[in-house]
Every structure is written in C-alpha cells, then in structure tokens.
Short mmCIF file of C-alpha atoms in Angstrom, two decimals:
data_model
loop_
_atom_site.label_atom_id
_atom_site.label_comp_id
_atom_site.label_asym_id
_atom_site.label_seq_id
_atom_site.Cartn_x
_atom_site.Cartn_y
_atom_site.Cartn_z
CA MET A 1 -14.45 -19.07 1.75
CA ALA A 2 -14.98 -15.95 -0.31
CA SER A 3 -13.43 -15.51 -3.74
CA VAL A 4 -11.51 -12.54 -5.09
CA ASP A 5 -14.44 -11.74 -7.36
CA GLU A 6 -16.77 -11.63 -4.32
CA LEU A 7 -14.40 -9.12 -2.71
CA ILE A 8 -14.33 -7.10 -5.94
CA ASP A 9 -18.15 -7.15 -6.07
CA ALA A 10 -18.31 -5.72 -2.54
CA ILE A 11 -15.90 -2.95 -3.54
CA ASP A 12 -17.72 -2.25 -6.81
CA ASN A 13 -21.01 -1.99 -4.89
CA GLY A 14 -19.48 0.50 -2.44
CA ASP A 15 -19.68 -1.91 0.50
CA GLU A 16 -16.37 -1.00 2.07
CA LEU A 17 -17.23 -2.58 5.43
CA THR A 18 -17.87 -6.01 3.89
CA ALA A 19 -14.69 -5.68 1.83
CA GLN A 20 -12.64 -4.85 4.93
CA GLU A 21 -14.14 -7.80 6.80
CA LEU A 22 -13.36 -10.18 3.92
CA ILE A 23 -9.72 -9.05 3.89
CA GLU A 24 -9.46 -9.41 7.68
CA GLN A 25 -10.86 -12.95 7.43
CA GLN A 26 -8.86 -13.92 4.33
CA PRO A 27 -5.80 -11.67 3.86
CA ALA A 28 -4.74 -13.69 0.79
CA LEU A 29 -7.66 -12.14 -1.12
CA ALA A 30 -5.61 -8.91 -1.24
CA ILE A 31 -3.16 -10.45 -3.69
CA GLY A 32 -5.69 -12.19 -5.92
CA GLU A 33 -7.02 -11.11 -9.29
CA SER A 34 -10.31 -11.36 -11.11
CA LEU A 35 -10.84 -14.45 -13.25
CA ARG A 36 -13.82 -12.99 -15.08
CA GLU A 37 -13.72 -12.84 -18.84
CA GLY A 38 -13.36 -9.58 -20.71
CA VAL A 39 -11.43 -6.37 -20.27
CA LEU A 40 -11.55 -6.50 -16.47
CA ARG A 41 -9.85 -9.90 -16.26
CA GLY A 42 -6.75 -9.73 -14.10
CA ALA A 43 -7.88 -6.69 -12.13
CA THR A 44 -7.09 -6.87 -8.43
CA PRO A 45 -9.10 -5.66 -5.46
CA LEU A 46 -6.61 -2.77 -5.29
CA HIS A 47 -7.52 -1.72 -8.85
CA TRP A 48 -11.18 -1.56 -7.83
CA ALA A 49 -10.62 0.16 -4.47
CA ALA A 50 -8.44 2.79 -6.18
CA HIS A 51 -11.10 3.35 -8.85
CA ARG A 52 -13.68 3.90 -6.09
CA ASN A 53 -11.33 6.20 -4.10
CA MET A 54 -11.62 3.91 -1.06
CA THR A 55 -8.33 5.02 0.45
CA ASN A 56 -8.73 3.17 3.77
CA LEU A 57 -9.37 -0.03 1.87
CA CYS A 58 -6.43 0.67 -0.48
CA GLU A 59 -4.19 1.02 2.56
CA GLN A 60 -5.52 -2.21 4.08
CA LEU A 61 -4.95 -4.04 0.79
CA VAL A 62 -1.36 -2.78 0.47
CA GLN A 63 -0.66 -3.73 4.10
CA SER A 64 -2.05 -7.19 3.30
CA GLY A 65 0.36 -7.63 0.40
CA ALA A 66 -1.40 -6.08 -2.60
CA ASP A 67 1.00 -4.90 -5.29
CA ALA A 68 0.67 -1.17 -6.02
CA ASN A 69 2.27 -1.90 -9.41
CA ALA A 70 0.10 -4.86 -10.45
CA ARG A 71 -0.15 -4.86 -14.26
CA ARG A 72 -2.36 -7.81 -15.12
CA ALA A 73 -5.65 -6.02 -15.81
CA GLN A 74 -6.60 -5.83 -19.48
CA TRP A 75 -7.92 -2.26 -19.27
CA TRP A 76 -5.72 0.46 -17.74
CA ARG A 77 -3.29 -2.07 -16.33
CA THR A 78 -2.21 -0.43 -13.06
CA PRO A 79 -4.18 0.53 -9.94
CA LEU A 80 -2.67 4.02 -10.31
CA ALA A 81 -4.16 4.34 -13.80
CA TRP A 82 -7.54 3.11 -12.52
CA ALA A 83 -7.50 5.81 -9.83
CA ALA A 84 -6.46 8.49 -12.33
CA ASP A 85 -9.11 7.34 -14.81
CA ALA A 86 -11.78 8.04 -12.18
CA GLY A 87 -10.23 11.32 -10.99
CA CYS A 88 -9.62 9.78 -7.56
CA ALA A 89 -6.81 12.07 -6.46
CA ASP A 90 -6.74 10.78 -2.88
CA ALA A 91 -6.18 7.23 -4.13
CA VAL A 92 -3.54 8.49 -6.61
CA GLU A 93 -1.71 10.19 -3.74
CA LEU A 94 -1.88 7.10 -1.53
CA LEU A 95 -0.67 4.75 -4.28
CA LEU A 96 2.25 7.04 -5.12
CA ARG A 97 3.18 7.14 -1.44
CA ASP A 98 2.98 3.33 -1.34
CA GLY A 99 5.44 2.95 -4.22
CA ALA A 100 3.33 2.97 -7.38
CA ASP A 101 5.51 3.58 -10.44
CA VAL A 102 4.43 6.95 -11.81
CA ASN A 103 5.74 5.99 -15.26
CA GLY A 104 4.43 2.43 -15.21
CA ASP A 105 2.96 1.26 -18.51
CA ALA A 106 -0.79 1.69 -18.11
CA PHE A 107 -1.64 0.49 -21.63
CA GLY A 108 0.30 0.75 -24.88
CA MET A 109 3.07 2.78 -23.22
CA THR A 110 0.63 5.25 -21.71
CA THR A 111 0.91 6.36 -18.11
CA ALA A 112 -1.69 7.12 -15.48
CA LEU A 113 -1.44 10.71 -16.74
CA HIS A 114 -3.03 9.62 -20.02
CA ALA A 115 -5.87 8.08 -17.99
CA ALA A 116 -6.40 11.33 -16.07
CA ALA A 117 -6.22 13.30 -19.32
CA GLN A 118 -8.95 11.19 -20.89
CA GLY A 119 -11.13 11.89 -17.88
CA GLY A 120 -12.97 8.60 -17.60
CA SER A 121 -16.46 8.13 -18.94
CA THR A 122 -17.31 11.84 -18.55
CA SER A 123 -14.15 13.14 -20.30
CA GLY A 124 -13.34 15.02 -17.09
CA GLN A 125 -16.55 17.06 -17.18
CA GLU A 126 -17.62 15.64 -13.82
CA ASN A 127 -15.15 15.82 -10.94
CA SER A 128 -12.85 18.21 -12.83
CA ASP A 129 -11.05 19.07 -9.59
CA GLY A 130 -10.27 15.39 -9.00
CA TYR A 131 -8.76 15.06 -12.48
CA ARG A 132 -6.82 18.29 -12.05
CA ARG A 133 -5.42 17.14 -8.70
CA ALA A 134 -4.61 13.66 -10.02
CA ALA A 135 -2.71 15.13 -12.97
CA LEU A 136 -0.82 17.54 -10.73
CA LEU A 137 0.14 14.75 -8.30
CA LEU A 138 1.44 12.61 -11.15
CA ILE A 139 3.44 15.53 -12.55
CA THR A 140 4.95 16.47 -9.19
CA HIS A 141 5.95 12.82 -8.71
CA GLY A 142 7.90 12.85 -11.99
CA VAL A 143 5.61 11.36 -14.63
CA ASP A 144 6.96 11.67 -18.17
CA ILE A 145 4.56 14.44 -19.14
CA ASN A 146 5.22 14.07 -22.87
CA ARG A 147 5.35 10.30 -23.20
CA ARG A 148 3.68 9.19 -26.41
CA ALA A 149 1.58 6.08 -26.51
CA THR A 150 2.53 3.38 -28.99
CA GLY A 151 0.51 1.90 -31.83
CA ASP A 152 -2.39 3.67 -33.46
CA HIS A 153 -2.86 5.92 -30.43
CA ASP A 154 0.55 7.72 -30.70
CA GLN A 155 -0.60 10.60 -28.50
CA THR A 156 0.66 12.49 -25.50
CA ALA A 157 -1.51 13.11 -22.46
CA LEU A 158 -2.13 16.64 -23.77
CA ASP A 159 -3.40 15.22 -27.08
CA ASP A 160 -5.77 13.01 -25.08
CA ALA A 161 -7.01 15.87 -22.90
CA ILE A 162 -7.63 18.07 -25.96
CA ARG A 163 -9.42 15.27 -27.81
CA LYS A 164 -11.67 14.66 -24.80
CA GLY A 165 -12.17 18.35 -23.97
CA ASN A 166 -10.81 17.86 -20.43
CA GLU A 167 -10.15 21.56 -19.74
CA ALA A 168 -8.95 21.10 -16.15
CA VAL A 169 -6.18 18.72 -17.21
CA ILE A 170 -5.32 20.72 -20.34
CA GLU A 171 -4.62 23.70 -18.09
CA VAL A 172 -2.37 21.70 -15.74
CA LEU A 173 -0.46 20.06 -18.60
CA VAL A 174 0.19 23.32 -20.43
CA GLU A 175 1.31 25.03 -17.19
CA HIS A 176 3.85 22.24 -16.64
CA GLY A 177 5.28 21.96 -20.15
CA GLY A 178 2.99 19.40 -21.70
CA LYS A 179 3.16 19.22 -25.49
CA THR A 180 1.09 17.67 -28.24
CA THR A 181 2.57 15.03 -30.51
CA ALA A 182 2.64 17.60 -33.33
CA GLU A 183 4.62 20.05 -31.16
CA LEU A 184 7.11 17.32 -30.24
CA ARG A 185 7.56 16.35 -33.89
CA LEU A 186 8.21 19.97 -34.88
CA ALA A 187 10.73 20.37 -32.07
CA ASN A 188 12.62 17.29 -33.30
CA GLN A 189 12.99 18.51 -36.89
#
C-alpha cells in the first residue's frame, strides 16, 4: 500500500504516470494529505498536481474525490493558490471549473490572486505569460481584486506585484481596476 506522501513524491518528481497508477490502485489517496513536518504539512496531492500544472492528474484527483477547496496546507492553503503561485494557468482554469472558490482564503486573507501577483520564486520573471493568464482567469471569475491581506502584510495583490516587480500581473491588475493599499486608503478618506 502506497502512502499519500509517496503519491506526492511521484507528482513532485514529475512522474505523472506513476501518480495516475497509484490513484487507480488506491483512489482514497486522492483525499489524503501530507503528514510531513514543516510548511508543506497538510498539502494534498491536488495541491502538488496543480503546482506542477498536471491538469490530467488534477482532473483524475477531483474525480476521485479530491477537494478543490482544501485548506489544510500551511503554505498557500488552497490548490488554486498553489497553481497561481507557479503561474500554472491551465491548472487555475481547471480548478475554477471544478468549483474552486476564487476568493478562498489562501493565507492571511489573501487570495490566489496574491499568489499570482507575487510570482513564485522568480517573482514572475519566468513564465510571465502563465502569471498573466492566471491573474486574468481569477479576475474574470470574480476574485476580489482589491482584497487586502491581514496582519503585517496588509497589502493588495497590486502591492504584491509591485513589490516583486511582476510586470505582467501589474499590467493586468491596473487594466482591471486593481489598486494599492495606499490608493484604497486615500479613496476612503
């Protein structure tokens, strides 16, 4: 019997065929979560498949009972946020179609749009088209474009994109009415 973490390892290593076979053999793996310590604890196979843009696997996981709105991961809580964080627009589109909550709390009241705005580990410099498309999909599906994160972060997605220098997402946000926290504060005075 394989474990959820073995399935996640196959996904993380890009071995989609092994991952699909594991799910076919043990469909219950689709609803499991990682028990590893650290920020990835609680992540599901769907989080990982979305972050790797493995859309066929995402679909198989959802059909096997995976929750498109799972929020147990410690880092970017939702699969939608994981896909947006990696600029995986195809996975973003699939998850939205499968019922992912576009305004679901990704972390500290952020949305997946904040994740796209931050642009992952490359600040959106690599795969800029993926980040642009992900942001546009989230906006067209009704994300709260000016939601401010809570706590010390207290920033909108536009603040995040500016801070990270994610030009592709800055452009999309400005075109669709995105504001900085400072602009929102001025408007409320």
